[in-house]
């Protein structure tokens, strides 16, 4: 096994089984949801031991360094620091993304937006220019939306042996967030571009598709969110102002200057915002306004087409 853990060693130290049992109890004591799962993920992160290896050799002893590292991470998780901030990664769309305190942690709900965007690309519903589809991801954060769309769109074109390319730009007002996005792009889609921009302030050109998971939590509701979100996600990425619709209004209003004719604007929304965002689209003259539900059956995505 990796990191010097093997069943033959006999250091009379803490075993993997004892460590994960202690970790679960410690997290449960501190009110951490999914304490057993988090205790395991932290053990895996510290030791590199797979589940199969763990079940085969649960009495394997940890090194002193591993034991110390695991105890430290469990105690920090017990203070409700997000698991992903401790491990530095989060899986999204089957891809691994680096994350930290400067970006929202990618969540499964957002995969609904990516899958919806990919479906439009696959069906050829997104306008091209000179054989290229250009995608803009507004409020890109970690880049998980843009990089997932680009990665799987490219794979689909290759699989179907189709011509054309998909290009993308991610925009964010936070330089710290853009640093995270650029690191993710280095591994996943190096040609993706990123620009510091207050919404469309520094955006140039036109795009066949604009995607956005903007801040949409009402300011007064932020104080009621889980501690992991309220205290550790960047406030600027949460705050949708008084009614939660500020960024939807701005983006819907300004997007026509950056969308190709027939281009589509796709948002992630809060579960209770579909009607209001749809009305904003309608008032601005967009057509083919569509609401898409997530796997839990909640409204999660709203889109409109520019005519």
Short mmCIF file of C-alpha atoms in Angstrom, two decimals:
data_model
loop_
_atom_site.label_atom_id
_atom_site.label_comp_id
_atom_site.label_asym_id
_atom_site.label_seq_id
_atom_site.Cartn_x
_atom_site.Cartn_y
_atom_site.Cartn_z
CA UNK A 1 0.00 0.00 0.00
CA UNK A 2 0.99 3.62 -0.39
CA UNK A 3 2.54 5.93 2.20
CA UNK A 4 4.31 3.16 4.05
CA UNK A 5 1.22 1.36 5.39
CA UNK A 6 1.39 -2.41 5.09
CA UNK A 7 -0.04 -5.24 7.20
CA UNK A 8 3.36 -6.68 8.02
CA UNK A 9 4.44 -3.66 10.01
CA UNK A 10 4.05 -3.84 13.78
CA UNK A 11 4.42 -0.51 15.52
CA UNK A 12 1.82 -1.01 18.26
CA UNK A 13 0.21 2.20 17.01
CA UNK A 14 -3.34 3.20 16.09
CA UNK A 15 -4.96 0.88 13.55
CA UNK A 16 -6.99 2.05 10.56
CA UNK A 17 -10.11 0.55 12.15
CA UNK A 18 -9.52 2.33 15.45
CA UNK A 19 -8.79 5.62 13.70
CA UNK A 20 -11.93 5.70 11.60
CA UNK A 21 -14.05 4.61 14.56
CA UNK A 22 -12.62 7.45 16.65
CA UNK A 23 -13.07 9.88 13.76
CA UNK A 24 -16.74 8.99 13.34
CA UNK A 25 -17.43 9.37 17.07
CA UNK A 26 -15.61 12.71 17.18
CA UNK A 27 -17.57 14.09 14.22
CA UNK A 28 -20.88 12.81 15.56
CA UNK A 29 -20.12 14.50 18.89
CA UNK A 30 -19.69 17.80 17.02
CA UNK A 31 -22.90 17.47 15.02
CA UNK A 32 -21.31 16.84 11.62
CA UNK A 33 -23.74 15.33 9.12
CA UNK A 34 -22.56 12.11 7.46
CA UNK A 35 -19.93 11.72 10.15
CA UNK A 36 -19.06 8.14 9.18
CA UNK A 37 -18.53 9.04 5.54
CA UNK A 38 -16.43 12.10 6.34
CA UNK A 39 -14.30 10.10 8.80
CA UNK A 40 -13.58 7.61 6.04
CA UNK A 41 -12.79 10.24 3.39
CA UNK A 42 -10.30 11.91 5.73
CA UNK A 43 -8.65 8.57 6.49
CA UNK A 44 -8.38 7.84 2.77
CA UNK A 45 -6.96 11.31 2.16
CA UNK A 46 -4.28 10.96 4.86
CA UNK A 47 -3.23 7.36 4.23
CA UNK A 48 -4.03 6.71 0.57
CA UNK A 49 -5.67 3.42 1.59
CA UNK A 50 -8.49 2.22 -0.67
CA UNK A 51 -11.70 0.74 0.72
CA UNK A 52 -10.70 -2.70 -0.56
CA UNK A 53 -7.34 -2.48 1.22
CA UNK A 54 -9.01 -1.19 4.38
CA UNK A 55 -11.45 -4.09 4.53
CA UNK A 56 -8.67 -6.56 3.79
CA UNK A 57 -6.33 -5.18 6.47
CA UNK A 58 -8.33 -3.10 8.99
CA UNK A 59 -5.74 -3.79 11.71
CA UNK A 60 -2.98 -2.11 9.70
CA UNK A 61 -1.29 0.47 11.91
CA UNK A 62 -0.84 4.08 10.93
CA UNK A 63 2.47 5.87 11.05
CA UNK A 64 2.84 8.50 13.75
CA UNK A 65 2.72 11.17 11.05
CA UNK A 66 -0.50 9.78 9.59
CA UNK A 67 -2.10 9.49 13.02
CA UNK A 68 -1.25 13.11 13.82
CA UNK A 69 -2.46 14.33 10.45
CA UNK A 70 -5.72 12.43 10.71
CA UNK A 71 -6.46 13.70 14.21
CA UNK A 72 -5.82 17.27 13.08
CA UNK A 73 -8.14 16.99 10.07
CA UNK A 74 -10.93 15.32 12.07
CA UNK A 75 -10.75 18.05 14.71
CA UNK A 76 -10.90 20.74 12.03
CA UNK A 77 -13.86 19.01 10.38
CA UNK A 78 -15.46 18.94 13.82
CA UNK A 79 -15.29 22.75 13.72
CA UNK A 80 -17.41 22.51 10.55
CA UNK A 81 -14.68 23.43 8.12
CA UNK A 82 -15.93 21.83 4.88
CA UNK A 83 -14.50 18.45 4.06
CA UNK A 84 -13.48 19.70 0.61
CA UNK A 85 -11.45 22.53 2.10
CA UNK A 86 -9.52 19.95 4.09
CA UNK A 87 -8.89 17.58 1.19
CA UNK A 88 -8.60 20.38 -1.40
CA UNK A 89 -10.71 18.56 -3.99
CA UNK A 90 -14.28 17.84 -5.02
CA UNK A 91 -15.63 15.52 -7.69
CA UNK A 92 -18.06 17.04 -10.18
CA UNK A 93 -19.40 15.36 -13.32
CA UNK A 94 -16.91 12.57 -12.64
CA UNK A 95 -14.00 15.03 -12.84
CA UNK A 96 -11.79 16.16 -9.96
CA UNK A 97 -11.63 19.87 -9.20
CA UNK A 98 -9.34 21.73 -6.86
CA UNK A 99 -11.28 23.89 -4.41
CA UNK A 100 -10.53 26.19 -1.49
CA UNK A 101 -12.14 28.95 0.55
CA UNK A 102 -12.18 31.30 -2.46
CA UNK A 103 -14.74 29.32 -4.50
CA UNK A 104 -18.07 27.63 -4.00
CA UNK A 105 -17.73 23.89 -3.59
CA UNK A 106 -19.19 22.25 -6.73
CA UNK A 107 -22.48 20.57 -5.88
CA UNK A 108 -24.41 17.80 -7.56
CA UNK A 109 -27.38 20.12 -8.19
CA UNK A 110 -25.23 22.11 -10.60
CA UNK A 111 -24.64 19.02 -12.73
CA UNK A 112 -28.22 19.57 -13.98
CA UNK A 113 -27.09 22.79 -15.64
CA UNK A 114 -24.06 21.11 -17.25
CA UNK A 115 -26.10 18.19 -18.56
CA UNK A 116 -28.72 20.57 -19.99
CA UNK A 117 -26.03 22.63 -21.73
CA UNK A 118 -24.40 19.49 -23.16
CA UNK A 119 -27.74 18.29 -24.49
CA UNK A 120 -28.18 21.55 -26.41
CA UNK A 121 -24.69 21.28 -27.84
CA UNK A 122 -25.19 17.66 -28.85
CA UNK A 123 -28.43 18.49 -30.64
CA UNK A 124 -26.76 21.31 -32.58
CA UNK A 125 -29.00 23.96 -31.06
CA UNK A 126 -26.16 26.37 -30.25
CA UNK A 127 -25.12 28.89 -32.92
CA UNK A 128 -21.63 28.54 -34.38
CA UNK A 129 -19.32 31.06 -35.94
CA UNK A 130 -16.70 29.82 -38.43
CA UNK A 131 -17.17 26.25 -37.22
CA UNK A 132 -16.69 27.16 -33.57
CA UNK A 133 -19.14 27.21 -30.70
CA UNK A 134 -18.12 29.73 -28.06
CA UNK A 135 -19.28 29.32 -24.46
CA UNK A 136 -19.14 31.95 -21.72
CA UNK A 137 -19.41 30.97 -18.05
CA UNK A 138 -20.35 34.00 -15.98
CA UNK A 139 -19.38 33.85 -12.26
CA UNK A 140 -17.17 30.86 -13.02
CA UNK A 141 -15.71 30.25 -9.54
CA UNK A 142 -13.74 26.99 -9.67
CA UNK A 143 -14.48 26.70 -13.38
CA UNK A 144 -16.38 23.45 -12.82
CA UNK A 145 -19.27 24.37 -15.12
CA UNK A 146 -17.20 25.65 -18.02
CA UNK A 147 -14.53 22.97 -17.87
CA UNK A 148 -17.06 20.15 -17.59
CA UNK A 149 -19.03 21.45 -20.58
CA UNK A 150 -15.89 21.88 -22.68
CA UNK A 151 -14.46 18.48 -21.70
CA UNK A 152 -17.57 16.46 -22.48
CA UNK A 153 -18.53 18.48 -25.57
CA UNK A 154 -15.09 17.78 -27.02
CA UNK A 155 -15.44 14.08 -26.21
CA UNK A 156 -18.84 13.97 -27.90
CA UNK A 157 -17.51 15.57 -31.09
CA UNK A 158 -14.66 13.06 -31.23
CA UNK A 159 -16.94 10.12 -30.51
CA UNK A 160 -19.27 11.08 -33.36
CA UNK A 161 -16.37 12.04 -35.64
CA UNK A 162 -17.85 15.48 -36.20
CA UNK A 163 -16.02 18.63 -37.30
CA UNK A 164 -15.99 21.82 -35.27
CA UNK A 165 -14.59 22.92 -31.96
CA UNK A 166 -15.92 24.25 -28.67
CA UNK A 167 -14.15 27.17 -27.05
CA UNK A 168 -14.84 28.72 -23.68
CA UNK A 169 -14.20 31.66 -21.41
CA UNK A 170 -14.88 31.91 -17.69
CA UNK A 171 -15.44 35.28 -16.02
CA UNK A 172 -15.37 36.18 -12.36
CA UNK A 173 -14.86 39.31 -10.29
CA UNK A 174 -12.59 37.43 -7.86
CA UNK A 175 -8.92 37.05 -8.78
CA UNK A 176 -8.56 34.36 -6.13
CA UNK A 177 -11.37 32.34 -7.70
CA UNK A 178 -9.82 32.73 -11.16
CA UNK A 179 -6.52 31.34 -9.84
CA UNK A 180 -8.37 28.20 -8.78
CA UNK A 181 -10.17 27.96 -12.13
CA UNK A 182 -6.91 28.32 -14.05
CA UNK A 183 -5.30 25.51 -12.05
CA UNK A 184 -8.24 23.26 -12.86
CA UNK A 185 -8.02 24.21 -16.52
CA UNK A 186 -4.34 23.23 -16.64
CA UNK A 187 -5.37 19.63 -15.98
CA UNK A 188 -8.69 19.45 -17.78
CA UNK A 189 -8.86 21.91 -20.69
CA UNK A 190 -5.76 24.08 -21.03
CA UNK A 191 -7.14 26.19 -23.90
CA UNK A 192 -9.98 27.57 -21.76
CA UNK A 193 -9.66 31.30 -21.13
CA UNK A 194 -10.41 33.27 -17.99
CA UNK A 195 -10.94 36.97 -17.43
CA UNK A 196 -11.46 39.13 -14.39
CA UNK A 197 -14.72 40.93 -15.00
CA UNK A 198 -17.58 42.47 -13.04
CA UNK A 199 -20.23 40.63 -15.02
CA UNK A 200 -19.81 41.75 -18.67
CA UNK A 201 -17.48 44.66 -17.92
CA UNK A 202 -14.40 43.10 -19.58
CA UNK A 203 -16.07 40.59 -21.89
CA UNK A 204 -15.45 40.82 -25.63
CA UNK A 205 -17.07 39.10 -28.60
CA UNK A 206 -20.20 37.01 -28.91
CA UNK A 207 -21.08 33.56 -27.66
CA UNK A 208 -23.50 30.88 -28.74
CA UNK A 209 -24.14 29.92 -25.13
CA UNK A 210 -23.84 31.79 -21.85
CA UNK A 211 -23.97 29.78 -18.62
CA UNK A 212 -24.16 31.09 -15.08
CA UNK A 213 -24.62 29.92 -11.53
CA UNK A 214 -24.72 33.41 -10.05
CA UNK A 215 -25.11 34.39 -6.39
CA UNK A 216 -28.82 33.87 -5.71
CA UNK A 217 -29.32 33.56 -1.95
CA UNK A 218 -31.34 36.41 -0.43
CA UNK A 219 -29.06 38.39 1.88
CA UNK A 220 -31.21 37.86 4.94
CA UNK A 221 -31.31 34.10 4.36
CA UNK A 222 -27.53 33.63 4.41
CA UNK A 223 -27.46 33.69 8.22
CA UNK A 224 -29.71 30.60 8.28
CA UNK A 225 -27.52 28.47 6.02
CA UNK A 226 -25.43 25.55 7.27
CA UNK A 227 -22.33 26.63 9.16
CA UNK A 228 -20.12 25.04 6.49
CA UNK A 229 -21.70 27.33 3.87
CA UNK A 230 -22.35 30.45 5.94
CA UNK A 231 -18.87 30.69 7.44
CA UNK A 232 -16.66 29.10 4.81
CA UNK A 233 -18.11 29.72 1.34
CA UNK A 234 -17.16 33.15 -0.06
CA UNK A 235 -19.95 35.59 0.81
CA UNK A 236 -19.63 37.29 -2.56
CA UNK A 237 -20.53 34.01 -4.26
CA UNK A 238 -23.68 33.57 -2.16
CA UNK A 239 -25.23 37.01 -1.88
CA UNK A 240 -27.95 37.63 -4.47
CA UNK A 241 -28.91 40.89 -2.75
CA UNK A 242 -32.28 41.68 -1.19
CA UNK A 243 -34.53 39.45 -3.30
CA UNK A 244 -31.92 37.05 -4.68
CA UNK A 245 -32.58 38.17 -8.25
CA UNK A 246 -30.03 40.96 -8.67
CA UNK A 247 -27.60 39.04 -10.87
CA UNK A 248 -30.34 37.43 -12.94
CA UNK A 249 -31.69 40.88 -13.82
CA UNK A 250 -28.25 42.23 -14.74
CA UNK A 251 -27.17 39.24 -16.81
CA UNK A 252 -30.50 38.88 -18.64
CA UNK A 253 -30.47 42.59 -19.44
CA UNK A 254 -26.87 42.75 -20.68
CA UNK A 255 -26.47 39.33 -22.32
CA UNK A 256 -28.02 40.32 -25.70
CA UNK A 257 -24.90 42.38 -26.39
CA UNK A 258 -22.79 39.20 -26.11
CA UNK A 259 -25.03 36.41 -27.43
CA UNK A 260 -25.16 35.29 -31.04
CA UNK A 261 -28.65 35.52 -32.61
CA UNK A 262 -30.38 32.34 -31.51
CA UNK A 263 -27.94 31.96 -28.64
CA UNK A 264 -29.05 30.52 -25.32
CA UNK A 265 -28.64 31.84 -21.78
CA UNK A 266 -28.81 29.14 -19.08
CA UNK A 267 -28.98 29.75 -15.32
CA UNK A 268 -28.88 27.66 -12.21
CA UNK A 269 -31.56 28.94 -9.84
CA UNK A 270 -32.78 28.45 -6.32
CA UNK A 271 -35.61 25.93 -5.99
CA UNK A 272 -38.22 28.71 -5.55
CA UNK A 273 -37.03 31.13 -8.25
CA UNK A 274 -38.20 29.53 -11.50
CA UNK A 275 -41.30 31.68 -11.96
CA UNK A 276 -39.54 34.97 -11.23
CA UNK A 277 -36.52 34.25 -13.43
CA UNK A 278 -38.81 33.04 -16.24
CA UNK A 279 -40.70 36.33 -16.02
CA UNK A 280 -37.42 38.24 -16.28
CA UNK A 281 -36.58 36.32 -19.44
CA UNK A 282 -40.03 36.96 -20.90
CA UNK A 283 -39.97 40.68 -20.11
CA UNK A 284 -36.58 40.99 -21.86
CA UNK A 285 -37.91 39.36 -25.03
CA UNK A 286 -36.28 35.94 -24.82
CA UNK A 287 -38.13 32.97 -26.27
CA UNK A 288 -38.22 29.19 -25.69
CA UNK A 289 -38.07 29.79 -21.95
CA UNK A 290 -37.57 26.42 -20.27
CA UNK A 291 -37.43 25.20 -16.66
CA UNK A 292 -35.50 22.03 -15.85
CA UNK A 293 -35.77 20.07 -12.61
CA UNK A 294 -32.90 18.41 -10.74
CA UNK A 295 -32.78 14.80 -9.55
CA UNK A 296 -34.69 15.74 -6.40
CA UNK A 297 -37.56 17.06 -8.53
CA UNK A 298 -36.85 20.71 -7.68
CA UNK A 299 -36.68 23.52 -10.22
CA UNK A 300 -32.95 24.00 -10.85
CA UNK A 301 -32.32 25.47 -14.31
CA UNK A 302 -34.02 28.17 -16.38
CA UNK A 303 -33.02 29.06 -19.93
CA UNK A 304 -34.06 31.48 -22.65
CA UNK A 305 -33.12 31.93 -26.31
CA UNK A 306 -32.24 35.29 -27.87
CA UNK A 307 -34.04 35.98 -31.13
#
